[in-house]
Structure formats: C-alpha cells, structure tokens
Amino acid sequence: MSDKTDAAQEKLVALLKEGRSFPPSDEFRRQANVSDPEIYDRARQDPEGFWVEEAKRLDWFEGWNKVVEWNVPWVKWFIGGKLNATCNCVDRHVKTSRRTKPAILWEGEPGDQRVLTFEDLQKEVNRFANALKSLGVKKGDRVAIYLGMVPELAIAMLACAKVGAPHSIVFGGFSADSLRERINDAQAKVVITGDGAWRRGNVVPLKANVDEALTGTPSIEKVVVVERVGKVTQVDMQPGRDIWWHDLVANASDQCDAEPMDSEDILYILYTSGTTGKPKGVVHTTGGYLVGTTATHRMIFDIKEDDVYWCTADIGWVTGHSYIIYGPLANGCTTLMYEGSPDYPDRGRFWDIVQKYKVNIFYTAPTAIRAFMRWGTEWPAKYDLSSLRVIGSVGEPINPEAWIWYHQNIGRERCPIVDTWWQTETGMILISPLPGITATKPGSATQPFPGIEAEVLDDRGQPVGPGAGGYLVLTRPWPAMFRTIYGDPDRFVRTYWSRYPSKYFTGDGAKVDEDGYFWLLGRVDDVMNVAGHRISTYEVESALVDHPAVAEAAVIGKTHELKGQGIAGFVTLKEGIDPSDELKNELKQHVVKKIGPIARPDDIFFTAELPKTRSAKIMRRLLRDIAEGRVLGDTTTLADPAVTARLKRQYEEEG
Ligand code: PRX
C-alpha cells in the first residue's frame, strides 16, 4: 500500500472512531430516484398503498382484487391478479424503445462475449419455452437447472417462467449427491445442465455429476445439455433421455404465448441450508416476488435507463435470482453476467470488466472485497472506474475496514455504498440504505426499506434498548416473502414462526443504535456463513460421519480473515483407527464429494472425546471458544468439564 493510501486510510479510520457517517453528496441526491425521506412515513402509514404503487409498474393480465391477506404465517399478495414474470422481464420491453437495448451482457471466462438485446432474449426464451413444451413440461412441473454462468441459464429460467414451470436452480458447485437430494425433494421432471462449466481454466464436469445424481432420481424424464466446453470434455449422452440444447431448439418457433400465472402460483423453488441436514426448498411465488424485487432494485441501486448493472453473484444463489435476473430485467435494465472468477486470468479481472462495459452499478460480497484488499490497491488503481455510481454489498456483515477500502478504492470516495441485508427466504432486500437519502455508517446495513418493519428482541420477546444485542425479527408481511418450505409446511412454521408468535424469526443477531440504525451480528443458529454461502454445521457433520473411519463429528464456523467464517471439524475416530494427515485430507475430500467444494473443511481436528452436556448434546459454543482461542464460556452444564479442558490444551499444542 502506498504512503498516500495509508494516510487516507488512517484519516478515515480516525473519522470512523468519531462515529462519522457518510451522507449522499448533493450531486448524487439531486439525480437520485428517491431523495425525499417522506417515503418512509408514507409507507409506514399506508404500506398497502405503497406496494400497490409499485405493483402498478408491472404488466398484469388481470388486476388483483385484494392487496394482502395475512393469516399468520400464511400470506398472499395481490390476490386474484394474473401475470407472467417473463412477460414483465422481456416481452413488454420488446414493445418499446428497449427492443434493441442490451438485456444481458455476457462475459465468458476464456474471453468469450455475447450481447442479447431484449428482442434477442425474447426469441431465445420463446424457442426454449417451446422446446420445454415439446418435452412434455407443463404449468406446475418442476425443472431442475444445474449450469454455470452461461446465457442459457438465464434463458432457461425465463423459459420456465414463461410456461409456468417452477425452476429449481442448483448451484454448479454442488456435488452429485446434493443435486440428487434437491431433484428428489422437488420431484423435478427435467434437468438442464451443461457438458461442463469453466472454472479458472479448468472444467467442472456438470454432465458427469448429473449422470451420477440420476442413478437415484425416478422423477427425471429428460436431460437437456448445453454445449459449453466442447471437445475438452467427454460426455455420455443416454439415448432417449439426454438431448443437446442446440438440437432441441434448432427447429423451435420463436413465438410463444405466456402462461397466465396467478400471483400466488410458484415462480421457483430454491434450496438453502437450515439447521438440520436436509436443505429447505424455499418457495417464491410470482406476483409479490416480482413487485418486491423490482421496486427494491430500482430504488436501492438508483437504476437509470442507460445504466449497466453488474451483480457478481452466481445465479445459483438467491442474489442472482432476484438481482441478476428478475429485478433488473423487470426494470428493463441491462444486466451483466460474468462466468468466471475475480482472479482469472489476473486479479484485475473485475475492474477490467467495469472499465470495458462502463459499469454504473456494482454489487458484490464482503468476502470478495476482503480478497481485493489483500491483493492490493494497485489492481483497481490501474483501471478507469469513473463509470461507477452506486456500489453494493451483500451476503454477510461487512467489516468497517473492508467498507472503507471499498469506499476509497472502488467507490473513489464518490459512490454511495448500499450494504443490503436480506435472505433466500425474504426474496428481496429488506434492510439497506436508499442511496439518495441515507447517511451510511460503515458496517451498518442502516434501515429497513420503506414498508418493512423490523425489531430486535431479547429471549422473552421484548425489544432490546439501543446498542444491546438481540434477535432480528420482521413484524409485517412484505410482498416477496417466501410462502412455505416446499413439501414441508410444518418445518416452515416451526423454523420461522414459532419462536415469537406472529413475527418472522430471521436467525440473525442484530443491534439497533441510538439513530435507529441496524447492525447485523451474524447467525444465531447452527448455520455458517462461509464466503457468503450458507452451510449448516449439521450437513457437514453428516458428511463426516458418513466416512467409515469417523465415529462422531462436531462442526463449527470459525472466524476466517477472508471468508468471514471457515469450517472446523472436531472428529472422533472409530476404535483402532489412527489419526494422520492423510486421513484429514481424505475426510475433507469426503465432504467435497458429499456436498461440494464450498463445504470443504478448513481444519479437521482429531479428538478422543467431544464436550457434551449431561443430556449428551455436543456443546459447539465451547468448541468455538477453543477454536478461536477464547476463555471458555459457561461450562456448568457439561457432563465432564475435564474433557473440554483437555481438548483446549491439545488444540493449543497442535494449533
Ligand atoms: O446472516 C445473514 C447473512 O446471510 C444470511 C442469508 O443468507 P442467504 O439466504 O444465503 O442469502 C444471502 C444473500 C441475500 C442472513 O441470514 N447476510 C446477508 N446479507 C447480509 C448478511 N449479514 C449482514 N449484512 C448483510 N448485508
């Protein structure tokens, strides 16, 4: 870092200590989509009216006859309304001057590029929608999608939405076992995949994984395969089951009528980790979801007609669903999709893309920002980032140092930062600055979006005072909220609605300061946040005990400089099995095989015993204290406190 940046950093850190905030500049405020704070009062006084105004910006085949119905926890929005998500994201723009405007700018990893205008996108989507129909896919059938970040992923999603078939996208980094479990839970009829996906010059064998997954998926009838990596990889096509995408669409018509969907018809299912080993199929419906994602996208990112907007997430996660595809495209915005990694071919890749496409809005994750920080300011400094106007963060709490770095080196002290808090379940951003109004504070997601009511409660359900930590809950319904867990309504009620009656329990800790700003403190349950990915400790434990050498395992999230949290596994081996470094590696690899590379443990620690309560529950809290070198917390409920003391000594010695 140069002396100059050091001095600037020191200055800002000093300002931070004074608790200074960063109001929008007059220049930004003057051009902002939303600049009058009265929007908060207006939405508070008449939340239904507020959302109705937003819903009117969409195209509906038939209007709703009631805005919202909330029989806690069951909610419906825009009841009786009929619409189609793809008509809103694509078709309606083709009828306007946006016809020839780029809808998707695609940058491939080996330097490939593709531009799809709204009209191009419409044709591609219609062809594939007709292709899906030719495979027998009808309204309500579930379609699994397991692809890298290629344009066909967006086309497939929008084609599913056009015919009314809920998609279930499985992140390409998940294993065959994870894919099988998700396909079976959703009872998907078709899976769409690729011959492979590029990852830092290597090929992820998507089709081979699908073949392995499909050894136990009776519901799957057809597999559609996108050719992406070509001759580099060998794929086996099973006659009668597997079809190349290009063959399927070759003769398909580019005209296709949209299926009119009820507001409450399912748009998609997306699996996320919970506190048990079984992933939850989060169900999003059509009307409210589209209203919520479109409104938040326009206001929070301050979207203008000619903007180029880039969210760096993978579409396999909710951020990609809501803020690469549905929100941006419904707003008629040009959305950039990037296939590759931030450090391939070099560490300037993201900034090269910002410069090349003159990106105006950039939305990424704290884990990426921390990596950029480590790589050094010289990388962004080489590029022209003057096109940027708003920069965003999502996925985990952003530490103030990373916020400052982002502000200085990417936002060049000019762009407001929107730190956006939300979840797979919430569908849309719920806590975030509005960049033309909110004075930001580094590390705080600031305030609930207009129309959203959040509280921080203690164990007994009482609001905590300013500065005190508690549990974040939401007290009013919002349009894009998930409606249930697919096939498991009891789990939906139990997990989210039982802790505090009539309030949505987020699973996050938070505090509110004297100014009413929210500070997110991370998960309060057994869910880890590893590089912005949600992984349950229980899933990793199940994968570990699945290995024949393992008797018992306890997994915790341990503070990690880059990833936010890393995964540490405490493992007890079966009698007669000797611990070794080879076995550690084998166990890590076993978790990769069972779940996927994102769940690979950083550390495995062999121990003869695990700390347990008298009722035989493993005390992960104490394992976290040990792994992070803290003084042990309350040990009074332990069956044998000596076990923990021994373990702590052993950990420190082997450390
Ligand atoms: O703990 C919160 C964290 O990510 C969790 C949601 O993860 P997921 O469903 O995978 O969705 C991620 C993208 C929306 C939350 O429970 N989280 C997300 N955004 C933030 C955050 N924590 C703090 N600040 C954020 N901006």
XYZ file of C-alpha atoms and ligand atoms in Angstrom:
681
model
C 0.000 0.000 0.000
C 1.399 3.441 -0.857
C 2.045 6.101 1.816
C -0.710 8.172 0.291
C -3.333 5.451 0.722
C -2.003 4.691 4.179
C -2.591 8.295 5.166
C -6.077 8.297 3.642
C -6.899 5.060 5.422
C -5.712 6.459 8.745
C -7.799 9.560 8.234
C -10.913 7.541 7.594
C -10.345 5.120 10.416
C -9.972 8.165 12.704
C -13.242 9.564 11.363
C -14.884 6.221 11.957
C -13.860 6.288 15.570
C -15.711 9.577 15.885
C -18.746 7.721 14.628
C -18.954 9.805 11.461
C -21.418 8.921 8.815
C -21.370 9.413 5.059
C -24.354 11.346 3.720
C -25.033 11.309 -0.011
C -23.407 14.172 -1.879
C -25.684 16.963 -3.139
C -24.764 15.918 -6.645
C -25.912 12.367 -6.026
C -29.044 13.414 -4.165
C -30.141 15.721 -6.985
C -30.150 12.901 -9.531
C -31.400 10.098 -7.249
C -34.594 8.169 -7.992
C -35.622 8.600 -4.370
C -34.395 11.593 -2.418
C -37.289 12.620 -0.191
C -37.298 10.900 3.229
C -41.083 11.244 3.387
C -41.219 7.902 1.544
C -40.611 6.175 4.900
C -43.584 7.867 6.583
C -45.790 7.345 3.579
C -45.015 3.605 3.504
C -45.449 3.312 7.275
C -48.839 4.991 7.228
C -50.119 3.067 4.222
C -47.962 0.050 3.429
C -50.569 -1.496 1.150
C -50.849 1.715 -0.844
C -47.075 1.866 -1.098
C -46.833 -1.639 -2.592
C -49.807 -1.065 -4.861
C -47.965 1.881 -6.438
C -45.071 -0.461 -7.142
C -47.306 -3.275 -8.417
C -48.825 -0.865 -10.947
C -45.454 -0.577 -12.631
C -45.775 -4.204 -13.769
C -47.952 -5.596 -16.555
C -50.865 -7.693 -15.315
C -53.237 -9.769 -17.446
C -55.819 -9.254 -14.724
C -55.722 -6.963 -11.721
C -55.868 -8.178 -8.100
C -58.977 -7.856 -6.018
C -57.257 -7.720 -2.640
C -53.756 -6.471 -1.852
C -52.745 -8.697 1.039
C -54.154 -11.353 3.294
C -52.159 -12.417 6.321
C -53.304 -15.386 8.338
C -50.048 -15.675 10.207
C -47.830 -17.212 8.978
C -49.645 -17.760 5.684
C -49.576 -14.752 3.422
C -50.957 -13.895 -0.007
C -50.289 -10.771 -2.033
C -52.181 -9.250 -4.964
C -54.880 -11.858 -4.653
C -56.629 -12.777 -7.879
C -54.030 -10.971 -10.003
C -52.713 -12.718 -13.118
C -49.343 -12.036 -14.672
C -46.306 -13.712 -16.147
C -42.793 -12.961 -14.895
C -41.162 -13.385 -18.312
C -43.644 -11.052 -19.996
C -42.591 -8.469 -17.428
C -38.885 -9.154 -17.726
C -38.715 -9.476 -21.502
C -41.803 -9.226 -23.721
C -43.121 -5.898 -22.532
C -39.765 -4.214 -23.185
C -39.670 -5.508 -26.757
C -42.747 -3.389 -27.473
C -40.852 -0.218 -26.516
C -37.639 1.532 -27.485
C -35.866 -1.013 -25.316
C -36.280 -3.590 -28.086
C -32.710 -3.148 -29.294
C -31.227 -2.334 -25.903
C -28.915 -4.963 -24.393
C -30.766 -7.021 -21.806
C -27.842 -9.301 -20.989
C -24.179 -8.535 -21.473
C -22.363 -11.796 -21.061
C -18.652 -12.033 -20.422
C -17.315 -15.585 -20.582
C -14.313 -16.824 -18.722
C -11.982 -17.508 -21.626
C -12.801 -14.096 -23.078
C -15.997 -15.018 -24.918
C -18.702 -12.388 -25.149
C -22.320 -12.298 -26.065
C -24.840 -9.473 -26.127
C -28.531 -10.303 -26.028
C -30.885 -7.429 -26.705
C -34.386 -7.660 -25.265
C -35.553 -8.825 -28.665
C -32.810 -11.472 -28.914
C -33.620 -12.619 -25.421
C -37.299 -12.894 -26.255
C -36.578 -15.119 -29.238
C -34.197 -17.354 -27.315
C -36.591 -17.654 -24.407
C -39.521 -18.456 -26.686
C -37.552 -21.120 -28.534
C -36.553 -22.793 -25.331
C -40.038 -22.440 -23.851
C -41.389 -24.284 -26.891
C -38.618 -26.850 -26.512
C -39.648 -27.437 -22.905
C -43.224 -27.911 -24.002
C -42.053 -30.447 -26.598
C -40.510 -32.426 -23.740
C -43.894 -32.511 -22.033
C -43.218 -29.770 -19.476
C -46.493 -28.165 -18.381
C -47.541 -25.483 -15.939
C -46.642 -26.605 -12.418
C -43.958 -29.175 -13.429
C -40.645 -28.601 -11.691
C -37.479 -28.182 -13.754
C -34.024 -28.512 -12.200
C -31.243 -26.351 -13.621
C -27.580 -27.179 -12.938
C -25.417 -24.886 -15.043
C -22.532 -22.466 -14.875
C -22.966 -18.747 -15.525
C -23.851 -19.001 -19.211
C -26.624 -17.107 -21.045
C -28.580 -20.373 -21.358
C -29.039 -20.290 -17.585
C -30.948 -17.013 -17.817
C -32.804 -18.213 -20.914
C -33.802 -21.467 -19.200
C -35.118 -19.648 -16.110
C -37.185 -17.235 -18.150
C -38.461 -20.048 -20.386
C -39.602 -21.999 -17.312
C -41.362 -18.891 -16.026
C -42.968 -18.349 -19.407
C -44.576 -21.803 -19.420
C -45.324 -21.665 -15.697
C -42.916 -24.431 -14.673
C -41.209 -23.602 -11.355
C -37.437 -23.794 -11.686
C -35.153 -25.180 -9.051
C -31.637 -23.975 -9.710
C -28.846 -25.922 -8.078
C -25.527 -24.087 -7.825
C -22.967 -25.709 -10.168
C -20.533 -26.135 -7.261
C -22.782 -28.656 -5.531
C -21.974 -32.356 -5.708
C -23.937 -35.122 -7.420
C -25.344 -36.184 -4.033
C -26.587 -32.657 -3.274
C -28.126 -32.382 -6.727
C -29.893 -35.737 -6.341
C -31.354 -34.729 -2.991
C -32.702 -31.461 -4.415
C -34.105 -33.100 -7.562
C -35.897 -35.686 -5.455
C -37.288 -33.212 -2.973
C -38.779 -31.115 -5.781
C -39.684 -34.191 -7.874
C -38.272 -32.440 -10.939
C -39.229 -33.786 -14.354
C -36.400 -32.353 -16.429
C -32.869 -31.280 -15.630
C -30.989 -28.713 -17.680
C -27.228 -28.866 -17.464
C -24.039 -28.320 -19.460
C -21.270 -30.559 -20.762
C -19.136 -28.681 -18.273
C -18.500 -25.266 -16.757
C -15.311 -23.248 -16.858
C -13.639 -22.502 -13.548
C -10.218 -20.813 -13.620
C -9.282 -22.578 -16.835
C -10.468 -25.957 -15.539
C -13.655 -27.772 -16.375
C -16.309 -28.594 -13.768
C -17.841 -31.861 -15.034
C -21.500 -30.891 -14.779
C -22.877 -33.632 -17.011
C -20.855 -36.352 -15.268
C -22.269 -35.113 -11.950
C -25.777 -35.188 -13.369
C -25.248 -38.767 -14.603
C -24.177 -39.761 -11.110
C -27.077 -37.910 -9.481
C -29.545 -39.520 -11.851
C -28.776 -43.007 -10.589
C -31.476 -42.330 -7.989
C -33.943 -39.805 -9.364
C -37.040 -41.577 -10.664
C -38.896 -38.341 -11.455
C -36.440 -37.175 -14.141
C -37.549 -37.919 -17.689
C -35.221 -35.782 -19.811
C -31.830 -34.131 -19.574
C -31.033 -31.100 -21.708
C -27.316 -30.442 -22.204
C -25.834 -27.077 -23.168
C -22.566 -27.371 -25.057
C -20.146 -25.028 -23.347
C -16.716 -26.597 -23.070
C -16.961 -28.785 -26.188
C -14.181 -31.157 -27.083
C -12.280 -30.504 -23.867
C -14.510 -32.975 -22.097
C -16.142 -36.272 -22.906
C -19.853 -36.564 -22.155
C -22.003 -39.628 -22.379
C -25.409 -38.948 -23.860
C -28.003 -41.514 -22.868
C -30.280 -42.163 -25.863
C -33.913 -41.334 -25.183
C -33.056 -39.330 -22.083
C -30.345 -36.817 -22.993
C -30.717 -34.137 -25.663
C -28.364 -31.358 -26.719
C -29.832 -27.896 -26.183
C -28.848 -26.808 -29.705
C -30.634 -29.788 -31.273
C -33.714 -29.175 -29.211
C -34.084 -25.511 -30.153
C -32.942 -25.888 -33.775
C -36.458 -26.062 -35.155
C -38.375 -24.495 -32.303
C -40.536 -21.482 -33.060
C -39.525 -18.125 -31.617
C -43.164 -17.296 -30.879
C -44.676 -18.484 -27.634
C -47.698 -17.341 -25.668
C -47.110 -16.838 -21.987
C -48.939 -18.866 -19.375
C -51.068 -16.516 -17.275
C -49.969 -17.177 -13.698
C -51.853 -16.406 -10.562
C -49.997 -14.026 -8.246
C -49.643 -16.905 -5.829
C -48.508 -19.546 -8.350
C -44.964 -20.743 -7.683
C -42.261 -18.976 -9.670
C -39.400 -21.005 -8.249
C -38.013 -23.181 -5.508
C -34.523 -22.526 -4.216
C -32.815 -24.783 -1.696
C -30.938 -23.308 1.221
C -29.288 -24.695 4.320
C -31.068 -24.814 7.619
C -30.149 -26.176 10.987
C -30.736 -29.797 10.049
C -29.003 -31.869 7.405
C -31.872 -31.570 4.950
C -31.872 -28.438 2.781
C -35.047 -26.395 2.702
C -36.876 -25.730 -0.545
C -37.742 -22.047 -0.220
C -40.880 -21.333 -2.246
C -41.293 -17.998 -4.037
C -44.471 -17.070 -5.851
C -44.969 -14.803 -8.826
C -46.756 -11.505 -8.125
C -45.401 -10.311 -4.795
C -41.904 -11.543 -5.568
C -41.728 -9.589 -8.791
C -43.148 -6.447 -7.178
C -40.669 -6.635 -4.294
C -37.547 -7.360 -6.330
C -38.363 -4.769 -8.985
C -39.071 -1.967 -6.514
C -36.022 -2.612 -4.347
C -33.753 -2.932 -7.362
C -34.900 0.390 -8.820
C -34.715 2.352 -5.589
C -31.718 0.843 -3.800
C -29.449 0.753 -6.844
C -30.854 4.020 -8.204
C -31.321 2.485 -11.635
C -31.423 4.790 -14.695
C -32.448 3.895 -18.224
C -28.957 3.685 -19.684
C -27.254 2.021 -16.768
C -25.100 -1.048 -16.988
C -25.672 -3.002 -13.821
C -23.430 -5.794 -12.564
C -24.123 -8.130 -9.697
C -21.221 -10.563 -9.314
C -23.199 -13.328 -7.593
C -23.828 -16.714 -9.140
C -27.403 -17.267 -10.287
C -27.332 -20.485 -8.260
C -27.952 -18.327 -5.164
C -30.892 -16.061 -4.395
C -28.892 -12.900 -5.089
C -28.579 -13.992 -8.692
C -32.279 -14.839 -8.960
C -33.525 -11.532 -7.567
C -30.777 -9.124 -8.588
C -29.234 -10.510 -11.780
C -32.420 -11.710 -13.431
C -35.864 -10.861 -12.102
C -35.440 -7.386 -10.543
C -33.113 -5.901 -13.185
C -34.891 -7.345 -16.218
C -38.335 -6.382 -14.940
C -36.920 -2.855 -14.718
C -35.735 -3.102 -18.317
C -32.172 -2.713 -17.108
C -29.035 -4.025 -18.817
C -27.665 -6.753 -16.568
C -24.147 -8.105 -16.865
C -23.409 -11.788 -16.320
C -19.848 -12.919 -15.749
C -18.927 -16.561 -15.999
C -15.524 -16.589 -14.364
C -13.562 -15.821 -11.226
C -12.294 -12.471 -9.929
C -8.657 -13.577 -10.186
C -8.586 -15.247 -13.569
C -6.605 -14.554 -15.709
C -5.421 -11.979 -13.168
C -6.516 -10.037 -10.106
C -7.633 -7.056 -12.121
C -10.377 -9.017 -13.882
C -13.376 -7.358 -12.205
C -12.013 -3.847 -12.735
C -11.189 -4.684 -16.313
C -14.860 -5.655 -16.794
C -16.092 -2.462 -15.075
C -13.894 -0.394 -17.378
C -14.752 -2.350 -20.519
C -18.537 -2.215 -20.092
C -18.616 1.132 -18.257
C -20.472 -0.483 -15.380
C -22.545 2.018 -13.377
C -23.781 -0.156 -10.533
C -21.603 -2.828 -8.966
C -22.915 -5.279 -6.369
C -20.640 -7.813 -4.693
C -19.929 -9.613 -1.403
C -17.684 -8.738 1.563
C -15.674 -11.913 1.068
C -14.697 -10.660 -2.407
C -13.909 -7.191 -1.028
C -11.602 -8.708 1.580
C -9.802 -10.642 -1.168
C -9.401 -7.413 -3.199
C -7.960 -5.739 -0.109
C -5.419 -8.467 0.275
C -4.459 -8.325 -3.411
C -3.651 -4.621 -3.045
C -4.844 -1.256 -4.256
C -2.630 -1.427 -7.330
C -5.133 -3.677 -9.113
C -8.163 -1.365 -9.108
C -5.862 1.663 -9.462
C -4.878 0.534 -12.956
C -8.425 0.851 -14.295
C -10.884 3.590 -15.082
C -13.729 3.098 -12.621
C -15.278 6.515 -13.186
C -18.456 4.994 -14.635
C -19.445 3.642 -11.199
C -22.260 5.470 -9.410
C -23.506 3.106 -6.680
C -21.682 0.142 -5.170
C -23.298 -2.552 -3.064
C -22.527 -5.329 -0.639
C -24.472 -8.444 0.347
C -24.130 -11.807 1.996
C -22.602 -11.183 5.387
C -21.771 -8.302 7.671
C -19.156 -6.070 6.061
C -16.401 -5.157 8.469
C -15.750 -1.385 8.675
C -12.183 -1.755 7.336
C -13.477 -3.505 4.228
C -16.212 -0.872 3.885
C -13.620 1.918 3.980
C -11.406 0.124 1.499
C -14.370 -0.332 -0.859
C -15.366 3.317 -0.411
C -11.867 4.592 -1.189
C -10.584 2.242 -3.834
C -13.681 1.258 -5.762
C -16.189 3.994 -4.983
C -13.307 6.514 -5.121
C -14.986 8.330 -2.197
C -17.752 9.329 -4.554
C -20.206 6.423 -4.781
C -22.676 5.655 -2.025
C -22.308 2.137 -0.634
C -25.508 0.155 -0.178
C -24.965 -2.618 2.370
C -28.037 -4.745 1.767
C -29.329 -7.254 4.308
C -31.685 -9.999 3.229
C -32.033 -13.779 2.885
C -33.089 -16.511 0.467
C -36.353 -16.553 2.399
C -37.007 -12.814 2.209
C -36.663 -12.836 -1.593
C -35.812 -9.148 -1.671
C -33.571 -6.714 0.181
C -35.161 -5.656 3.483
C -32.559 -3.553 5.273
C -30.446 -1.161 3.233
C -29.659 2.485 2.677
C -31.545 4.394 -0.004
C -28.517 5.989 -1.614
C -30.091 9.406 -2.226
C -31.364 9.688 1.350
C -29.445 7.650 3.885
C -26.247 8.779 5.572
C -24.331 5.497 5.707
C -22.232 4.201 8.598
C -19.512 1.682 7.753
C -20.624 -1.775 8.905
C -24.321 -0.961 9.289
C -26.978 -2.045 6.792
C -28.740 1.102 8.115
C -32.534 0.983 7.990
C -35.467 -1.148 6.921
C -36.680 -0.441 3.398
C -39.921 1.598 3.234
C -42.851 -0.597 4.222
C -40.668 -3.031 6.188
C -40.889 -3.205 9.976
C -38.007 -4.845 11.833
C -37.329 -5.231 15.555
C -34.553 -6.608 17.719
C -35.887 -8.730 20.583
C -34.490 -10.459 23.634
C -35.199 -14.073 24.616
C -38.560 -13.132 26.114
C -39.688 -11.230 23.051
C -39.103 -7.747 24.476
C -37.424 -5.128 22.279
C -33.858 -4.508 23.449
C -32.641 -0.963 24.066
C -30.252 0.965 21.822
C -26.898 -0.743 21.426
C -27.939 -4.042 23.019
C -27.760 -7.267 21.024
C -30.811 -9.416 20.307
C -32.643 -11.383 17.636
C -33.735 -9.728 14.420
C -37.421 -10.239 13.575
C -39.786 -8.812 10.983
C -43.214 -7.847 12.136
C -45.168 -7.091 8.962
C -45.519 -9.093 5.755
C -43.669 -7.949 2.618
C -44.559 -8.921 -0.953
C -41.512 -11.047 -1.870
C -41.506 -13.133 1.301
C -41.348 -16.900 0.784
C -44.623 -18.682 1.231
C -43.525 -22.028 2.641
C -40.908 -24.765 2.564
C -41.638 -26.996 -0.393
C -43.410 -30.122 0.822
C -42.850 -29.294 4.480
C -45.217 -26.630 5.814
C -44.639 -27.809 9.402
C -40.969 -27.021 9.130
C -41.861 -23.570 7.793
C -44.000 -22.863 10.848
C -41.551 -24.417 13.296
C -38.400 -22.755 11.980
C -39.568 -19.245 11.327
C -42.815 -18.570 13.146
C -42.677 -20.386 16.471
C -40.041 -18.509 18.374
C -42.042 -15.287 18.552
C -45.768 -15.500 17.757
C -46.762 -13.572 14.624
C -43.195 -12.445 13.953
C -40.771 -13.775 11.360
C -37.608 -15.034 13.045
C -34.617 -14.368 10.799
C -31.996 -16.458 12.596
C -29.726 -13.383 12.693
C -28.456 -11.431 15.659
C -28.574 -7.629 15.445
C -28.465 -4.422 17.427
C -30.007 -1.017 16.813
C -28.072 2.135 17.695
C -29.362 5.478 19.015
C -30.082 6.661 15.473
C -32.221 3.619 14.713
C -29.541 2.048 12.510
C -29.378 -1.754 12.326
C -26.082 -3.573 12.771
C -26.176 -7.230 11.775
C -24.197 -9.550 14.009
C -24.302 -12.872 12.114
C -26.310 -16.065 12.545
C -27.537 -17.141 15.940
C -28.278 -20.714 14.857
C -26.134 -23.583 13.601
C -25.837 -22.107 10.136
C -22.376 -20.993 8.995
C -21.681 -18.223 6.524
C -18.624 -19.302 4.551
C -17.578 -16.794 1.900
C -21.203 -15.644 1.763
C -22.502 -19.218 1.312
C -24.936 -20.631 3.797
C -23.845 -24.030 5.058
C -25.296 -25.872 8.015
C -22.937 -27.374 10.585
C -25.189 -30.409 10.620
C -24.825 -31.052 6.886
C -21.031 -31.108 7.206
C -21.247 -33.300 10.306
C -23.434 -35.775 8.443
C -20.924 -35.861 5.586
C -18.073 -36.519 8.030
C -19.791 -39.313 9.936
C -20.655 -40.861 6.592
C -16.943 -41.721 6.302
C -16.187 -45.234 7.642
C -13.340 -44.021 9.898
C -15.449 -41.478 11.785
C -17.340 -42.220 14.982
C -18.580 -38.731 15.774
C -18.103 -35.200 14.479
C -18.906 -31.661 15.571
C -18.566 -28.795 13.136
C -18.318 -25.085 13.832
C -17.813 -21.879 11.894
C -14.523 -20.298 12.909
C -13.594 -16.677 12.177
C -11.655 -16.551 8.920
C -9.870 -13.485 7.627
C -11.076 -13.786 4.038
C -14.140 -15.988 4.096
C -15.782 -14.478 7.169
C -16.115 -17.965 8.554
C -14.123 -21.082 7.856
C -15.254 -24.610 8.661
C -13.609 -26.500 11.523
C -14.477 -30.126 12.245
C -13.759 -31.876 15.548
C -13.703 -35.569 14.797
C -13.636 -38.687 16.959
C -12.335 -41.718 15.111
C -13.592 -45.265 15.432
C -11.605 -47.630 17.638
C -8.406 -48.858 16.107
C -8.157 -46.063 13.531
C -5.071 -43.892 13.795
C -5.227 -40.169 13.163
C -2.988 -38.923 10.348
C -2.662 -36.003 7.968
C -3.657 -38.285 5.101
C -6.865 -39.117 6.909
C -7.555 -35.413 7.474
C -7.274 -34.803 3.750
C -9.386 -37.813 2.990
C -12.124 -36.521 5.289
C -12.022 -33.067 3.691
C -12.327 -34.700 0.295
C -15.209 -36.799 1.521
C -17.135 -33.644 2.453
C -16.421 -32.226 -1.021
C -17.780 -35.415 -2.526
C -20.916 -35.381 -0.361
C -21.772 -31.653 -0.513
C -19.426 -29.818 -2.870
C -16.195 -27.778 -2.770
C -17.873 -24.869 -0.939
C -18.226 -27.061 2.164
C -14.615 -28.288 2.301
C -13.478 -28.004 5.948
C -10.504 -25.715 6.529
C -9.396 -27.655 9.602
C -10.003 -31.115 10.921
C -9.017 -31.773 14.487
C -8.938 -35.300 15.908
C -10.034 -35.691 19.490
C -10.758 -38.669 21.729
C -13.894 -37.006 23.139
C -16.243 -34.122 22.463
C -17.637 -31.789 25.121
C -21.231 -32.758 25.887
C -23.970 -31.719 28.230
C -25.417 -34.206 30.675
C -28.178 -34.835 28.157
C -25.458 -35.764 25.599
C -25.753 -32.651 23.399
C -22.483 -31.528 21.869
C -21.613 -28.027 23.062
C -20.499 -26.320 19.879
C -20.294 -22.998 21.690
C -17.313 -24.324 23.666
C -15.707 -25.703 20.537
C -15.954 -22.233 19.027
C -14.289 -20.775 22.125
C -11.496 -23.328 21.788
C -11.022 -22.800 18.051
C -10.918 -19.033 18.412
C -8.614 -19.088 21.441
C -11.124 -17.510 23.820
C -11.621 -18.107 27.505
C -14.165 -20.904 27.802
C -17.735 -19.764 28.385
C -20.115 -21.289 30.913
C -19.194 -24.957 31.451
C -21.568 -25.762 34.292
C -23.907 -27.917 32.219
C -21.118 -30.166 30.941
C -21.163 -33.848 31.797
C -17.393 -33.823 32.242
C -15.649 -30.419 32.260
C -12.261 -32.135 32.173
C -12.913 -33.221 28.551
C -13.120 -29.600 27.442
C -10.061 -28.534 29.399
C -8.063 -31.390 27.846
C -9.319 -30.560 24.389
C -8.382 -26.905 24.775
C -4.839 -27.833 25.826
C -4.486 -30.284 22.967
C -5.818 -27.737 20.447
C -3.387 -25.088 21.651
C -0.468 -27.501 21.441
C -1.305 -28.760 17.966
C -2.766 -25.403 16.929
O -26.812 -13.910 8.168
C -27.368 -13.111 7.156
C -26.386 -13.005 6.004
O -26.738 -14.002 5.085
C -27.866 -14.742 5.554
C -28.738 -15.107 4.385
O -28.046 -15.965 3.540
P -28.672 -16.401 2.160
O -30.049 -16.900 2.403
O -27.720 -17.344 1.538
O -28.792 -15.097 1.336
C -27.627 -14.364 1.064
C -27.919 -13.216 0.143
C -29.138 -12.468 0.397
C -28.549 -13.796 6.515
O -29.359 -14.514 7.421
N -26.447 -11.678 5.349
C -26.902 -11.411 4.109
N -26.705 -10.107 3.809
C -26.135 -9.533 4.878
C -25.978 -10.531 5.864
N -25.462 -10.240 7.070
C -25.094 -8.973 7.306
N -25.198 -7.971 6.413
C -25.701 -8.199 5.187
N -25.767 -7.209 4.301
